[in-house]
Every structure is written in structure tokens, then in C-alpha cells.
Amino acid sequence: MRVSIIYFSGTGNTKSIAIGYGRALEKMGHDVSISSIEKVSTLEEHDVLIIGGPIYAGNMPHELIHWVRKNIPRATGNKSAIVFSTSAGLENANGVKSIGKKLARRGYAIIDLTVFEMPRNFYVEKYDPTPETIQKQQFKDAAQKIINSVGHIHNTTPRIVRDSVFIIDMLADLFSIMAKSMGKNFAIDETCLSCGTCERDCPKQNISFKDKKYHNRCILCTRCIHNCPVNAISYKGKKIESYRVHNEIYFDEELLQ
């Protein structure tokens, strides 16, 4: 089967899961392509679509929802889809329902909706980083969850997304508005090397590192904080510990036969 994997990832957790899906499916003999929505605006020919993103305020990011609405046409033929999300907690992680419903309306058979509990990367105020021992276990658990998910790839009975997503989509829109204002609380200090990493990496081109200025397009992905090589970016005057993905997803080969 031809499988197209599309994702948005702020700091790398979702990208890790997307790559994990790709590795598992390639080992199973499928033809796989993997793309970030930051790089593509069209889908490759596929039989199965896998799409995923992080959870921001209970839903997928506004940018991913908008990308799906704009760039995924009505399915022709028998196409199926898997939707996944990554979240620091499983409670209120409703984004898979939002994207799943939109794909179902476009004619896709939804064969799996799954949420991966991954290390926290948004702890600029009241939250704490995920301890390293728990991070390792989360990546180990993710491997098994991916295996379970790809096991649905030949399903002929689709899942029905019954819940309304109107309210959570409104909340995603509201959060995107709030994020623009909240993003003004980021600041670049005098330890900045002027390497330009934050400016290049920002998915919204929201940072001018020469002026050390944040504009009004922030989505609070916190990629800038975590990718800064010298931790020169603070939020409300507070420096936080950088999070970088350094664990990998490993599969038991026998489980993929």
C-alpha cells in the first residue's frame, strides 16, 4: 500500500511519532512518504493517509486544522486514514476527533484514532518538565502503540466519529488568537549568539533575531526556546530548561511481521 504521512511538530515529539509510523510501515513492506505541513501543500498519491499533530489547549493547532481544510480534497476510491496526536496528558486531548471528523467528511474511512502521551515541552509557567526516566518509558510505550495502530491498516470497518467538534474547533481558533498576544512575552537576551536558529526555525516567521523582536504571529509552539543553542530566550523573564528529543522509537522486529 502507498501510505502518506503528514504532520505538524512544534519541538519534535510529533515528528518522532511520524517517523516511527514510517519505519514500522516500511518494515511491513508498504511504500511510505513523510512530510511536514511546513514543507508541502499537496498530498502524494496514497491509499492510506496518516496525519498527526500536537495538542494545544485540547485540540490540534489551528494551523494543522486549517491545512486539512484547505489542502485535503475529497477522497477518490477506497482511501482510509489514521489520525494521531501527541500530548503531555491524555485528558482533553480531543484533536484526533477534530481531524478525524474532517477526513471522514472528505470520504476517508477512519481506521484508527490514537493519542500518544509524550514528554512535556510546554512548561513556561505552571508545569514541570517530564523526568528522563518517564521520557524513556513514553518512547517505549509509543513503539507498542504504533504497532497496535498500524495493525488496523487493513480494516474494512471504519470508526465513526460521533462527537461534535464545533466547540473544540472554536477553542482552537480562540487559542490561536490568545497565542499571538502571549507570544509577546518571549524575549531574547544578551547571551544570544545571533546564529539565527530561532528565526529560521519559527513556523510562522515571527522572530527577527537582529532586532531581538517577536511579532504577532506566535502559536506558542515553544520551538524557539527549546532549539536555542545557548538558552537565550525567556518567557515573562524566566529561563526554562530546554527540551530536545533524544530518545528513539525502537521496534521488536517479530511484532512487525
PDB file of C-alpha atoms in Angstrom:
ATOM      1  CA  MET A   1       0.000   0.000   0.000  1.00  0.00           C
ATOM      2  CA  ARG A   2       1.005   3.623  -0.552  1.00  0.00           C
ATOM      3  CA  VAL A   3       0.986   5.500   2.740  1.00  0.00           C
ATOM      4  CA  SER A   4       1.277   9.277   3.043  1.00  0.00           C
ATOM      5  CA  ILE A   5       2.209  10.604   6.500  1.00  0.00           C
ATOM      6  CA  ILE A   6       1.557  14.303   7.143  1.00  0.00           C
ATOM      7  CA  TYR A   7       2.338  16.076  10.409  1.00  0.00           C
ATOM      8  CA  PHE A   8       2.954  19.324  12.225  1.00  0.00           C
ATOM      9  CA  SER A   9       5.505  19.222  15.037  1.00  0.00           C
ATOM     10  CA  GLY A  10       6.493  22.062  17.329  1.00  0.00           C
ATOM     11  CA  THR A  11       9.507  20.674  19.178  1.00  0.00           C
ATOM     12  CA  GLY A  12       9.892  17.169  17.771  1.00  0.00           C
ATOM     13  CA  ASN A  13       7.577  14.779  19.619  1.00  0.00           C
ATOM     14  CA  THR A  14       5.059  14.527  16.786  1.00  0.00           C
ATOM     15  CA  LYS A  15       7.838  14.245  14.204  1.00  0.00           C
ATOM     16  CA  SER A  16       9.266  11.302  16.176  1.00  0.00           C
ATOM     17  CA  ILE A  17       5.919   9.521  16.074  1.00  0.00           C
ATOM     18  CA  ALA A  18       5.504  10.230  12.349  1.00  0.00           C
ATOM     19  CA  ILE A  19       8.945   8.758  11.669  1.00  0.00           C
ATOM     20  CA  GLY A  20       8.059   5.803  13.893  1.00  0.00           C
ATOM     21  CA  TYR A  21       4.935   5.117  11.826  1.00  0.00           C
ATOM     22  CA  GLY A  22       7.046   5.344   8.682  1.00  0.00           C
ATOM     23  CA  ARG A  23       9.652   2.874   9.924  1.00  0.00           C
ATOM     24  CA  ALA A  24       7.032   0.388  11.062  1.00  0.00           C
ATOM     25  CA  LEU A  25       5.117   0.531   7.793  1.00  0.00           C
ATOM     26  CA  GLU A  26       8.256   0.264   5.663  1.00  0.00           C
ATOM     27  CA  LYS A  27       9.281  -2.841   7.609  1.00  0.00           C
ATOM     28  CA  MET A  28       5.827  -4.228   6.792  1.00  0.00           C
ATOM     29  CA  GLY A  29       6.512  -3.679   3.088  1.00  0.00           C
ATOM     30  CA  HIS A  30       4.477  -0.536   2.442  1.00  0.00           C
ATOM     31  CA  ASP A  31       5.554   2.424   0.295  1.00  0.00           C
ATOM     32  CA  VAL A  32       5.776   5.414   2.662  1.00  0.00           C
ATOM     33  CA  SER A  33       6.233   9.170   2.278  1.00  0.00           C
ATOM     34  CA  ILE A  34       6.583  11.536   5.268  1.00  0.00           C
ATOM     35  CA  SER A  35       6.100  15.313   5.069  1.00  0.00           C
ATOM     36  CA  SER A  36       5.625  18.269   7.398  1.00  0.00           C
ATOM     37  CA  ILE A  37       2.827  20.709   6.572  1.00  0.00           C
ATOM     38  CA  GLU A  38       5.518  23.386   6.729  1.00  0.00           C
ATOM     39  CA  LYS A  39       7.033  21.879   3.563  1.00  0.00           C
ATOM     40  CA  VAL A  40       4.103  20.681   1.445  1.00  0.00           C
ATOM     41  CA  SER A  41       0.670  21.877   0.359  1.00  0.00           C
ATOM     42  CA  THR A  42      -0.410  18.811  -1.635  1.00  0.00           C
ATOM     43  CA  LEU A  43      -0.681  15.117  -0.890  1.00  0.00           C
ATOM     44  CA  GLU A  44       1.202  12.400  -2.715  1.00  0.00           C
ATOM     45  CA  GLU A  45      -0.843   9.590  -4.231  1.00  0.00           C
ATOM     46  CA  HIS A  46      -1.841   7.266  -1.430  1.00  0.00           C
ATOM     47  CA  ASP A  47      -4.124   4.504  -0.261  1.00  0.00           C
ATOM     48  CA  VAL A  48      -3.737   5.356   3.426  1.00  0.00           C
ATOM     49  CA  LEU A  49      -3.318   8.813   4.939  1.00  0.00           C
ATOM     50  CA  ILE A  50      -1.768   9.208   8.387  1.00  0.00           C
ATOM     51  CA  ILE A  51      -1.949  12.685   9.864  1.00  0.00           C
ATOM     52  CA  GLY A  52      -0.832  13.913  13.260  1.00  0.00           C
ATOM     53  CA  GLY A  53      -0.070  16.914  15.406  1.00  0.00           C
ATOM     54  CA  PRO A  54       0.421  18.066  18.984  1.00  0.00           C
ATOM     55  CA  ILE A  55      -2.335  19.138  21.349  1.00  0.00           C
ATOM     56  CA  TYR A  56      -2.660  22.846  22.076  1.00  0.00           C
ATOM     57  CA  ALA A  57      -5.458  23.679  24.535  1.00  0.00           C
ATOM     58  CA  GLY A  58      -7.318  20.426  23.897  1.00  0.00           C
ATOM     59  CA  ASN A  59      -7.197  20.388  20.101  1.00  0.00           C
ATOM     60  CA  MET A  60      -4.754  20.206  17.234  1.00  0.00           C
ATOM     61  CA  PRO A  61      -3.064  23.502  16.326  1.00  0.00           C
ATOM     62  CA  HIS A  62      -5.158  25.924  14.291  1.00  0.00           C
ATOM     63  CA  GLU A  63      -2.503  25.704  11.553  1.00  0.00           C
ATOM     64  CA  LEU A  64      -2.979  21.947  11.118  1.00  0.00           C
ATOM     65  CA  ILE A  65      -6.773  22.201  11.151  1.00  0.00           C
ATOM     66  CA  HIS A  66      -6.607  24.957   8.534  1.00  0.00           C
ATOM     67  CA  TRP A  67      -4.150  22.928   6.423  1.00  0.00           C
ATOM     68  CA  VAL A  68      -6.536  19.966   6.372  1.00  0.00           C
ATOM     69  CA  ARG A  69      -9.476  22.164   5.401  1.00  0.00           C
ATOM     70  CA  LYS A  70      -7.503  23.835   2.628  1.00  0.00           C
ATOM     71  CA  ASN A  71      -5.348  21.068   1.188  1.00  0.00           C
ATOM     72  CA  ILE A  72      -7.113  17.728   1.533  1.00  0.00           C
ATOM     73  CA  PRO A  73      -9.663  17.187  -1.255  1.00  0.00           C
ATOM     74  CA  ARG A  74     -12.462  14.665  -1.241  1.00  0.00           C
ATOM     75  CA  ALA A  75     -11.071  11.147  -1.397  1.00  0.00           C
ATOM     76  CA  THR A  76     -11.449   9.192  -4.603  1.00  0.00           C
ATOM     77  CA  GLY A  77     -11.682   5.426  -4.380  1.00  0.00           C
ATOM     78  CA  ASN A  78     -11.296   3.485  -1.161  1.00  0.00           C
ATOM     79  CA  LYS A  79      -8.974   5.569   0.978  1.00  0.00           C
ATOM     80  CA  SER A  80      -8.500   5.159   4.716  1.00  0.00           C
ATOM     81  CA  ALA A  81      -6.902   7.318   7.390  1.00  0.00           C
ATOM     82  CA  ILE A  82      -5.205   7.113  10.766  1.00  0.00           C
ATOM     83  CA  VAL A  83      -5.164  10.229  12.942  1.00  0.00           C
ATOM     84  CA  PHE A  84      -2.781  10.611  15.872  1.00  0.00           C
ATOM     85  CA  SER A  85      -1.829  13.309  18.319  1.00  0.00           C
ATOM     86  CA  THR A  86       0.902  13.818  20.891  1.00  0.00           C
ATOM     87  CA  SER A  87       0.144  15.301  24.276  1.00  0.00           C
ATOM     88  CA  ALA A  88       1.684  15.663  27.722  1.00  0.00           C
ATOM     89  CA  GLY A  89      -1.579  14.262  29.123  1.00  0.00           C
ATOM     90  CA  LEU A  90      -4.404  12.158  27.744  1.00  0.00           C
ATOM     91  CA  GLU A  91      -7.213  14.119  29.372  1.00  0.00           C
ATOM     92  CA  ASN A  92      -8.915  16.559  26.976  1.00  0.00           C
ATOM     93  CA  ALA A  93      -6.669  15.528  24.076  1.00  0.00           C
ATOM     94  CA  ASN A  94      -9.509  15.818  21.569  1.00  0.00           C
ATOM     95  CA  GLY A  95      -7.622  16.771  18.420  1.00  0.00           C
ATOM     96  CA  VAL A  96      -7.880  13.352  16.792  1.00  0.00           C
ATOM     97  CA  LYS A  97     -11.660  13.701  16.770  1.00  0.00           C
ATOM     98  CA  SER A  98     -11.473  17.101  15.092  1.00  0.00           C
ATOM     99  CA  ILE A  99      -9.173  15.962  12.283  1.00  0.00           C
ATOM    100  CA  GLY A 100     -10.878  12.568  12.036  1.00  0.00           C
ATOM    101  CA  LYS A 101     -14.278  14.142  11.506  1.00  0.00           C
ATOM    102  CA  LYS A 102     -12.944  16.412   8.764  1.00  0.00           C
ATOM    103  CA  LEU A 103     -11.326  13.498   6.949  1.00  0.00           C
ATOM    104  CA  ALA A 104     -14.482  11.396   7.267  1.00  0.00           C
ATOM    105  CA  ARG A 105     -16.466  14.206   5.657  1.00  0.00           C
ATOM    106  CA  ARG A 106     -13.985  14.087   2.790  1.00  0.00           C
ATOM    107  CA  GLY A 107     -14.673  10.418   2.196  1.00  0.00           C
ATOM    108  CA  TYR A 108     -11.895   8.755   4.191  1.00  0.00           C
ATOM    109  CA  ALA A 109     -12.595   5.629   6.219  1.00  0.00           C
ATOM    110  CA  ILE A 110     -11.166   6.409   9.668  1.00  0.00           C
ATOM    111  CA  ILE A 111      -9.477   3.212  10.834  1.00  0.00           C
ATOM    112  CA  ASP A 112      -7.718   4.478  13.959  1.00  0.00           C
ATOM    113  CA  LEU A 113      -7.612   7.484  16.273  1.00  0.00           C
ATOM    114  CA  THR A 114      -4.849   7.402  18.840  1.00  0.00           C
ATOM    115  CA  VAL A 115      -3.161   9.741  21.324  1.00  0.00           C
ATOM    116  CA  PHE A 116       0.471   9.335  22.380  1.00  0.00           C
ATOM    117  CA  GLU A 117       1.468  10.588  25.807  1.00  0.00           C
ATOM    118  CA  MET A 118       4.848  12.218  25.246  1.00  0.00           C
ATOM    119  CA  PRO A 119       7.316  14.397  27.199  1.00  0.00           C
ATOM    120  CA  ARG A 120       6.011  17.820  28.144  1.00  0.00           C
ATOM    121  CA  ASN A 121       7.533  20.687  26.182  1.00  0.00           C
ATOM    122  CA  PHE A 122       5.233  23.497  27.333  1.00  0.00           C
ATOM    123  CA  TYR A 123       6.242  24.360  30.885  1.00  0.00           C
ATOM    124  CA  VAL A 124       6.808  28.080  30.653  1.00  0.00           C
ATOM    125  CA  GLU A 125       4.553  28.815  33.625  1.00  0.00           C
ATOM    126  CA  LYS A 126       2.923  26.293  35.950  1.00  0.00           C
ATOM    127  CA  TYR A 127       4.096  22.947  34.555  1.00  0.00           C
ATOM    128  CA  ASP A 128       7.260  20.932  35.182  1.00  0.00           C
ATOM    129  CA  PRO A 129       9.454  19.086  32.664  1.00  0.00           C
ATOM    130  CA  THR A 130       8.944  15.342  32.273  1.00  0.00           C
ATOM    131  CA  PRO A 131      11.616  13.364  34.183  1.00  0.00           C
ATOM    132  CA  GLU A 132      14.091  11.481  31.989  1.00  0.00           C
ATOM    133  CA  THR A 133      13.033   8.050  33.278  1.00  0.00           C
ATOM    134  CA  ILE A 134       9.435   8.766  32.289  1.00  0.00           C
ATOM    135  CA  GLN A 135      10.530  10.102  28.893  1.00  0.00           C
ATOM    136  CA  LYS A 136      12.274   6.811  28.104  1.00  0.00           C
ATOM    137  CA  GLN A 137       9.183   4.833  29.079  1.00  0.00           C
ATOM    138  CA  GLN A 138       6.936   7.076  26.991  1.00  0.00           C
ATOM    139  CA  PHE A 139       9.006   6.399  23.877  1.00  0.00           C
ATOM    140  CA  LYS A 140       8.971   2.676  24.633  1.00  0.00           C
ATOM    141  CA  ASP A 141       5.198   2.756  25.052  1.00  0.00           C
ATOM    142  CA  ALA A 142       4.881   4.764  21.827  1.00  0.00           C
ATOM    143  CA  ALA A 143       6.541   1.957  19.859  1.00  0.00           C
ATOM    144  CA  GLN A 144       3.938  -0.550  21.040  1.00  0.00           C
ATOM    145  CA  LYS A 145       1.137   1.910  20.364  1.00  0.00           C
ATOM    146  CA  ILE A 146       2.359   2.429  16.796  1.00  0.00           C
ATOM    147  CA  ILE A 147       2.416  -1.329  16.251  1.00  0.00           C
ATOM    148  CA  ASN A 148      -1.158  -1.559  17.520  1.00  0.00           C
ATOM    149  CA  SER A 149      -2.195   1.337  15.285  1.00  0.00           C
ATOM    150  CA  VAL A 150      -0.684   0.038  12.038  1.00  0.00           C
ATOM    151  CA  GLY A 151      -2.379  -3.271  12.767  1.00  0.00           C
ATOM    152  CA  HIS A 152      -5.610  -1.548  11.683  1.00  0.00           C
ATOM    153  CA  ILE A 153      -4.304  -0.744   8.202  1.00  0.00           C
ATOM    154  CA  HIS A 154      -6.312  -3.496   6.515  1.00  0.00           C
ATOM    155  CA  ASN A 155      -9.515  -2.787   8.446  1.00  0.00           C
ATOM    156  CA  THR A 156     -12.627  -2.576   6.318  1.00  0.00           C
ATOM    157  CA  THR A 157     -14.918  -1.285   9.074  1.00  0.00           C
ATOM    158  CA  PRO A 158     -14.294   2.425   9.733  1.00  0.00           C
ATOM    159  CA  ARG A 159     -14.579   4.094  13.114  1.00  0.00           C
ATOM    160  CA  ILE A 160     -17.436   6.539  13.425  1.00  0.00           C
ATOM    161  CA  VAL A 161     -16.563   9.925  14.935  1.00  0.00           C
ATOM    162  CA  ARG A 162     -19.859  10.775  16.602  1.00  0.00           C
ATOM    163  CA  ASP A 163     -18.900  13.647  18.903  1.00  0.00           C
ATOM    164  CA  SER A 164     -19.416  17.217  17.762  1.00  0.00           C
ATOM    165  CA  VAL A 165     -16.145  19.089  17.250  1.00  0.00           C
ATOM    166  CA  PHE A 166     -17.688  22.546  16.866  1.00  0.00           C
ATOM    167  CA  ILE A 167     -16.736  23.739  20.358  1.00  0.00           C
ATOM    168  CA  ILE A 168     -13.182  22.354  20.370  1.00  0.00           C
ATOM    169  CA  ASP A 169     -12.586  23.895  16.940  1.00  0.00           C
ATOM    170  CA  MET A 170     -13.791  27.225  18.303  1.00  0.00           C
ATOM    171  CA  LEU A 171     -11.352  26.815  21.191  1.00  0.00           C
ATOM    172  CA  ALA A 172      -8.529  26.149  18.724  1.00  0.00           C
ATOM    173  CA  ASP A 173      -9.389  29.391  16.946  1.00  0.00           C
ATOM    174  CA  LEU A 174      -9.546  31.237  20.277  1.00  0.00           C
ATOM    175  CA  PHE A 175      -6.204  29.806  21.404  1.00  0.00           C
ATOM    176  CA  SER A 176      -4.565  30.898  18.148  1.00  0.00           C
ATOM    177  CA  ILE A 177      -5.707  34.462  18.884  1.00  0.00           C
ATOM    178  CA  MET A 178      -4.521  34.301  22.505  1.00  0.00           C
ATOM    179  CA  ALA A 179      -1.160  32.861  21.445  1.00  0.00           C
ATOM    180  CA  LYS A 180      -0.393  35.905  19.332  1.00  0.00           C
ATOM    181  CA  SER A 181      -0.645  38.083  22.414  1.00  0.00           C
ATOM    182  CA  MET A 182       1.017  35.616  24.790  1.00  0.00           C
ATOM    183  CA  GLY A 183       3.920  35.283  22.382  1.00  0.00           C
ATOM    184  CA  LYS A 184       4.890  38.868  23.115  1.00  0.00           C
ATOM    185  CA  ASN A 185       6.127  37.569  26.493  1.00  0.00           C
ATOM    186  CA  PHE A 186       9.098  35.850  24.841  1.00  0.00           C
ATOM    187  CA  ALA A 187      12.358  37.774  24.951  1.00  0.00           C
ATOM    188  CA  ILE A 188      15.872  37.262  23.590  1.00  0.00           C
ATOM    189  CA  ASP A 189      18.637  38.305  25.986  1.00  0.00           C
ATOM    190  CA  GLU A 190      22.245  39.446  25.630  1.00  0.00           C
ATOM    191  CA  THR A 191      23.609  35.872  25.555  1.00  0.00           C
ATOM    192  CA  CYS A 192      22.170  35.482  22.034  1.00  0.00           C
ATOM    193  CA  LEU A 193      24.823  34.381  19.509  1.00  0.00           C
ATOM    194  CA  SER A 194      22.924  35.858  16.543  1.00  0.00           C
ATOM    195  CA  CYS A 195      23.063  32.403  14.944  1.00  0.00           C
ATOM    196  CA  GLY A 196      19.580  32.854  13.501  1.00  0.00           C
ATOM    197  CA  THR A 197      18.302  29.442  14.603  1.00  0.00           C
ATOM    198  CA  CYS A 198      15.145  30.859  16.188  1.00  0.00           C
ATOM    199  CA  GLU A 199      14.335  32.973  13.143  1.00  0.00           C
ATOM    200  CA  ARG A 200      14.898  30.111  10.675  1.00  0.00           C
ATOM    201  CA  ASP A 201      13.054  27.509  12.750  1.00  0.00           C
ATOM    202  CA  CYS A 202       9.948  29.534  13.609  1.00  0.00           C
ATOM    203  CA  PRO A 203       6.985  28.020  11.718  1.00  0.00           C
ATOM    204  CA  LYS A 204       5.314  31.441  11.497  1.00  0.00           C
ATOM    205  CA  GLN A 205       8.366  33.601  10.678  1.00  0.00           C
ATOM    206  CA  ASN A 206       7.539  35.500  13.837  1.00  0.00           C
ATOM    207  CA  ILE A 207      11.046  36.322  15.067  1.00  0.00           C
ATOM    208  CA  SER A 208      13.537  38.976  13.992  1.00  0.00           C
ATOM    209  CA  PHE A 209      16.696  37.990  15.861  1.00  0.00           C
ATOM    210  CA  LYS A 210      18.625  41.076  14.712  1.00  0.00           C
ATOM    211  CA  ASP A 211      16.058  43.279  16.439  1.00  0.00           C
ATOM    212  CA  LYS A 212      15.527  40.648  19.156  1.00  0.00           C
ATOM    213  CA  LYS A 213      11.829  41.087  18.471  1.00  0.00           C
ATOM    214  CA  TYR A 214       8.767  38.836  18.444  1.00  0.00           C
ATOM    215  CA  HIS A 215       5.907  39.892  16.195  1.00  0.00           C
ATOM    216  CA  ASN A 216       2.206  38.999  16.455  1.00  0.00           C
ATOM    217  CA  ARG A 217       2.061  35.622  14.710  1.00  0.00           C
ATOM    218  CA  CYS A 218       3.163  33.338  17.579  1.00  0.00           C
ATOM    219  CA  ILE A 219       1.408  29.974  18.022  1.00  0.00           C
ATOM    220  CA  LEU A 220       3.206  29.076  21.308  1.00  0.00           C
ATOM    221  CA  CYS A 221       4.905  26.003  19.898  1.00  0.00           C
ATOM    222  CA  THR A 222       7.990  26.965  22.009  1.00  0.00           C
ATOM    223  CA  ARG A 223      10.323  25.686  19.294  1.00  0.00           C
ATOM    224  CA  CYS A 224      12.428  28.818  19.677  1.00  0.00           C
ATOM    225  CA  ILE A 225      13.110  28.229  23.371  1.00  0.00           C
ATOM    226  CA  HIS A 226      13.968  24.561  23.030  1.00  0.00           C
ATOM    227  CA  ASN A 227      16.114  24.849  19.885  1.00  0.00           C
ATOM    228  CA  CYS A 228      18.199  27.814  21.048  1.00  0.00           C
ATOM    229  CA  PRO A 229      21.787  26.516  21.452  1.00  0.00           C
ATOM    230  CA  VAL A 230      22.539  28.834  24.387  1.00  0.00           C
ATOM    231  CA  ASN A 231      19.082  29.054  26.003  1.00  0.00           C
ATOM    232  CA  ALA A 232      18.941  32.797  25.322  1.00  0.00           C
ATOM    233  CA  ILE A 233      15.135  33.001  25.179  1.00  0.00           C
ATOM    234  CA  SER A 234      12.952  33.561  28.227  1.00  0.00           C
ATOM    235  CA  TYR A 235       9.203  33.746  28.835  1.00  0.00           C
ATOM    236  CA  LYS A 236       7.992  36.517  31.144  1.00  0.00           C
ATOM    237  CA  GLY A 237      11.593  36.968  32.213  1.00  0.00           C
ATOM    238  CA  LYS A 238      12.008  33.317  33.204  1.00  0.00           C
ATOM    239  CA  LYS A 239      14.505  30.897  31.668  1.00  0.00           C
ATOM    240  CA  ILE A 240      13.349  27.297  31.385  1.00  0.00           C
ATOM    241  CA  GLU A 241      15.154  24.031  30.822  1.00  0.00           C
ATOM    242  CA  SER A 242      15.397  23.215  27.119  1.00  0.00           C
ATOM    243  CA  TYR A 243      13.694  20.051  25.877  1.00  0.00           C
ATOM    244  CA  ARG A 244      15.138  18.203  22.898  1.00  0.00           C
ATOM    245  CA  VAL A 245      14.068  14.823  21.614  1.00  0.00           C
ATOM    246  CA  HIS A 246      16.958  12.438  22.230  1.00  0.00           C
ATOM    247  CA  ASN A 247      15.082   9.177  22.730  1.00  0.00           C
ATOM    248  CA  GLU A 248      14.162   6.987  19.779  1.00  0.00           C
ATOM    249  CA  ILE A 249      11.362   4.605  18.954  1.00  0.00           C
ATOM    250  CA  TYR A 250      12.599   1.024  18.613  1.00  0.00           C
ATOM    251  CA  PHE A 251      10.512  -1.888  17.372  1.00  0.00           C
ATOM    252  CA  ASP A 252      10.656  -5.576  18.105  1.00  0.00           C
ATOM    253  CA  GLU A 253      11.121  -6.938  14.583  1.00  0.00           C
ATOM    254  CA  GLU A 254       8.990 -10.006  15.295  1.00  0.00           C
ATOM    255  CA  LEU A 255       5.986  -7.843  16.140  1.00  0.00           C
ATOM    256  CA  LEU A 256       6.054  -6.246  12.677  1.00  0.00           C
ATOM    257  CA  GLN A 257       5.921  -9.484  10.710  1.00  0.00           C
TER     258      GLN A 257
END
